Amino acid sequence: MLRRADKGAERLERALDGGPAPHDSDTRRALAAAGALAPGHTRNPARIEQTHDAMMAAFQRTLNPLETRDDAGTGDGLDDTDLHRQEIDLPGGGQLVLSDLEELTPERIEQALEMAAEILEQSSKDHQS
């Protein structure tokens, strides 16, 4: 019995070292159990360090927030932005409101009206089917 166990252990060792696949069921079951106990993935040390560094940087930002300037946001041109807006009555009683950062030219208004008409036409076709 002891000799039989030694042979099974030898077959299992050979299979674990990359040798031929065992044919007997005991060794195959032991090999499957060994595979189930092996971890499915290993942790990458570089990824662990990157995660740690990112967490520490976020922690430091929370502890030491940046000082706010009194003149923050001035002179950047964002507060001087004009919004161009135009309301257009559509045939059939609807209303289209166009708004843009750029000036609304008659060509752009006409293009927007054509796009709205196409959308309404497609919508009416969908409701009819």
mmCIF file of C-alpha atoms in Angstrom:
data_model
loop_
_atom_site.group_PDB
_atom_site.id
_atom_site.type_symbol
_atom_site.label_atom_id
_atom_site.label_comp_id
_atom_site.label_asym_id
_atom_site.label_seq_id
_atom_site.Cartn_x
_atom_site.Cartn_y
_atom_site.Cartn_z
ATOM 1 C CA MET A 1 0.000 0.000 0.000
ATOM 2 C CA LEU A 2 2.846 2.352 0.850
ATOM 3 C CA ARG A 3 4.513 1.590 -2.443
ATOM 4 C CA ARG A 4 1.288 2.314 -4.328
ATOM 5 C CA ALA A 5 0.983 5.699 -2.579
ATOM 6 C CA ASP A 6 4.582 6.535 -3.507
ATOM 7 C CA LYS A 7 3.897 5.784 -7.169
ATOM 8 C CA GLY A 8 0.790 7.978 -7.093
ATOM 9 C CA ALA A 9 2.761 10.804 -5.515
ATOM 10 C CA GLU A 10 5.467 10.438 -8.150
ATOM 11 C CA ARG A 11 2.898 10.568 -10.972
ATOM 12 C CA LEU A 12 1.320 13.629 -9.411
ATOM 13 C CA GLU A 13 4.684 15.365 -9.077
ATOM 14 C CA ARG A 14 5.534 14.621 -12.701
ATOM 15 C CA ALA A 15 2.159 15.979 -13.835
ATOM 16 C CA LEU A 16 2.570 19.127 -11.718
ATOM 17 C CA ASP A 17 6.035 19.697 -13.157
ATOM 18 C CA GLY A 18 4.586 19.666 -16.674
ATOM 19 C CA GLY A 19 5.036 16.021 -17.486
ATOM 20 C CA PRO A 20 2.546 13.834 -19.320
ATOM 21 C CA ALA A 21 -1.071 13.866 -18.213
ATOM 22 C CA PRO A 22 -1.854 10.952 -15.874
ATOM 23 C CA HIS A 23 -4.247 8.259 -17.020
ATOM 24 C CA ASP A 24 -5.387 6.919 -13.662
ATOM 25 C CA SER A 25 -8.365 8.575 -12.002
ATOM 26 C CA ASP A 26 -6.729 9.052 -8.576
ATOM 27 C CA THR A 27 -3.872 11.105 -9.989
ATOM 28 C CA ARG A 28 -6.226 13.117 -12.222
ATOM 29 C CA ARG A 29 -8.428 13.946 -9.235
ATOM 30 C CA ALA A 30 -5.409 14.951 -7.168
ATOM 31 C CA LEU A 31 -4.195 17.106 -10.075
ATOM 32 C CA ALA A 32 -7.612 18.764 -10.335
ATOM 33 C CA ALA A 33 -7.610 19.424 -6.578
ATOM 34 C CA ALA A 34 -4.133 20.946 -6.791
ATOM 35 C CA GLY A 35 -5.296 23.148 -9.651
ATOM 36 C CA ALA A 36 -8.301 24.292 -7.632
ATOM 37 C CA LEU A 37 -6.036 25.307 -4.769
ATOM 38 C CA ALA A 38 -3.685 27.295 -7.010
ATOM 39 C CA PRO A 39 -4.487 30.998 -7.238
ATOM 40 C CA GLY A 40 -6.144 32.062 -10.478
ATOM 41 C CA HIS A 41 -4.103 35.228 -10.826
ATOM 42 C CA THR A 42 -1.138 36.912 -9.271
ATOM 43 C CA ARG A 43 -0.922 40.516 -8.157
ATOM 44 C CA ASN A 44 1.304 42.769 -10.202
ATOM 45 C CA PRO A 45 3.683 44.671 -7.867
ATOM 46 C CA ALA A 46 3.790 47.679 -10.218
ATOM 47 C CA ARG A 47 -0.032 47.947 -10.174
ATOM 48 C CA ILE A 48 -0.041 47.676 -6.389
ATOM 49 C CA GLU A 49 2.466 50.532 -6.166
ATOM 50 C CA GLN A 50 0.486 52.676 -8.645
ATOM 51 C CA THR A 51 -2.702 52.155 -6.652
ATOM 52 C CA HIS A 52 -0.942 52.997 -3.404
ATOM 53 C CA ASP A 53 0.567 56.173 -4.917
ATOM 54 C CA ALA A 54 -2.818 57.284 -6.290
ATOM 55 C CA MET A 55 -4.502 56.709 -2.922
ATOM 56 C CA MET A 56 -1.786 58.622 -1.084
ATOM 57 C CA ALA A 57 -1.976 61.531 -3.554
ATOM 58 C CA ALA A 58 -5.749 61.750 -3.096
ATOM 59 C CA PHE A 59 -5.292 61.613 0.685
ATOM 60 C CA GLN A 60 -2.711 64.416 0.563
ATOM 61 C CA ARG A 61 -5.007 66.558 -1.619
ATOM 62 C CA THR A 62 -7.778 66.077 0.913
ATOM 63 C CA LEU A 63 -5.534 67.015 3.826
ATOM 64 C CA ASN A 64 -3.893 69.959 2.060
ATOM 65 C CA PRO A 65 -6.345 71.557 -0.381
ATOM 66 C CA LEU A 66 -5.053 74.168 -2.798
ATOM 67 C CA GLU A 67 -5.487 77.768 -1.708
ATOM 68 C CA THR A 68 -8.106 79.705 -3.623
ATOM 69 C CA ARG A 69 -7.092 82.977 -5.198
ATOM 70 C CA ASP A 70 -9.220 86.084 -4.859
ATOM 71 C CA ASP A 71 -8.789 86.845 -8.552
ATOM 72 C CA ALA A 72 -9.490 83.311 -9.760
ATOM 73 C CA GLY A 73 -11.535 83.256 -12.940
ATOM 74 C CA THR A 74 -11.094 86.903 -13.842
ATOM 75 C CA GLY A 75 -9.611 87.871 -17.145
ATOM 76 C CA ASP A 76 -10.105 84.433 -18.710
ATOM 77 C CA GLY A 77 -12.902 85.654 -21.000
ATOM 78 C CA LEU A 78 -15.436 83.083 -19.837
ATOM 79 C CA ASP A 79 -17.581 85.544 -17.903
ATOM 80 C CA ASP A 80 -17.910 87.805 -20.980
ATOM 81 C CA THR A 81 -19.569 85.159 -23.172
ATOM 82 C CA ASP A 82 -22.791 86.286 -24.844
ATOM 83 C CA LEU A 83 -25.494 83.756 -25.557
ATOM 84 C CA HIS A 84 -27.381 84.360 -28.802
ATOM 85 C CA ARG A 85 -31.015 83.304 -28.591
ATOM 86 C CA GLN A 86 -33.879 83.476 -31.043
ATOM 87 C CA GLU A 87 -37.430 82.156 -30.861
ATOM 88 C CA ILE A 88 -39.083 81.072 -34.111
ATOM 89 C CA ASP A 89 -42.754 80.200 -34.590
ATOM 90 C CA LEU A 90 -43.204 77.024 -36.602
ATOM 91 C CA PRO A 91 -46.080 76.349 -38.975
ATOM 92 C CA GLY A 92 -48.650 74.278 -37.166
ATOM 93 C CA GLY A 93 -48.365 76.118 -33.853
ATOM 94 C CA GLY A 94 -44.996 74.959 -32.589
ATOM 95 C CA GLN A 95 -42.097 77.067 -31.432
ATOM 96 C CA LEU A 96 -38.368 76.532 -31.956
ATOM 97 C CA VAL A 97 -35.875 78.164 -29.613
ATOM 98 C CA LEU A 98 -32.354 78.450 -30.997
ATOM 99 C CA SER A 99 -29.481 79.378 -28.746
ATOM 100 C CA ASP A 100 -25.783 79.319 -29.476
ATOM 101 C CA LEU A 101 -22.506 80.918 -28.466
ATOM 102 C CA GLU A 102 -21.964 81.977 -32.073
ATOM 103 C CA GLU A 103 -24.110 84.546 -33.855
ATOM 104 C CA LEU A 104 -27.291 83.135 -35.371
ATOM 105 C CA THR A 105 -27.201 83.972 -39.077
ATOM 106 C CA PRO A 106 -30.196 83.544 -41.399
ATOM 107 C CA GLU A 107 -28.449 80.573 -43.063
ATOM 108 C CA ARG A 108 -27.968 78.814 -39.722
ATOM 109 C CA ILE A 109 -31.573 79.522 -38.743
ATOM 110 C CA GLU A 110 -32.797 78.081 -42.054
ATOM 111 C CA GLN A 111 -30.614 74.989 -41.567
ATOM 112 C CA ALA A 112 -32.014 74.500 -38.043
ATOM 113 C CA LEU A 113 -35.577 74.827 -39.369
ATOM 114 C CA GLU A 114 -34.891 72.190 -42.034
ATOM 115 C CA MET A 115 -33.445 69.816 -39.436
ATOM 116 C CA ALA A 116 -36.452 70.361 -37.146
ATOM 117 C CA ALA A 117 -38.819 69.686 -40.080
ATOM 118 C CA GLU A 118 -36.989 66.418 -40.870
ATOM 119 C CA ILE A 119 -37.184 65.323 -37.227
ATOM 120 C CA LEU A 120 -40.904 66.129 -37.039
ATOM 121 C CA GLU A 121 -41.557 64.317 -40.332
ATOM 122 C CA GLN A 122 -39.697 61.221 -39.128
ATOM 123 C CA SER A 123 -41.542 61.356 -35.818
ATOM 124 C CA SER A 124 -44.919 61.522 -37.555
ATOM 125 C CA LYS A 125 -43.982 58.511 -39.734
ATOM 126 C CA ASP A 126 -43.054 56.546 -36.607
ATOM 127 C CA HIS A 127 -46.424 57.310 -35.018
ATOM 128 C CA GLN A 128 -48.334 56.264 -38.143
ATOM 129 C CA SER A 129 -46.754 52.827 -38.391
#
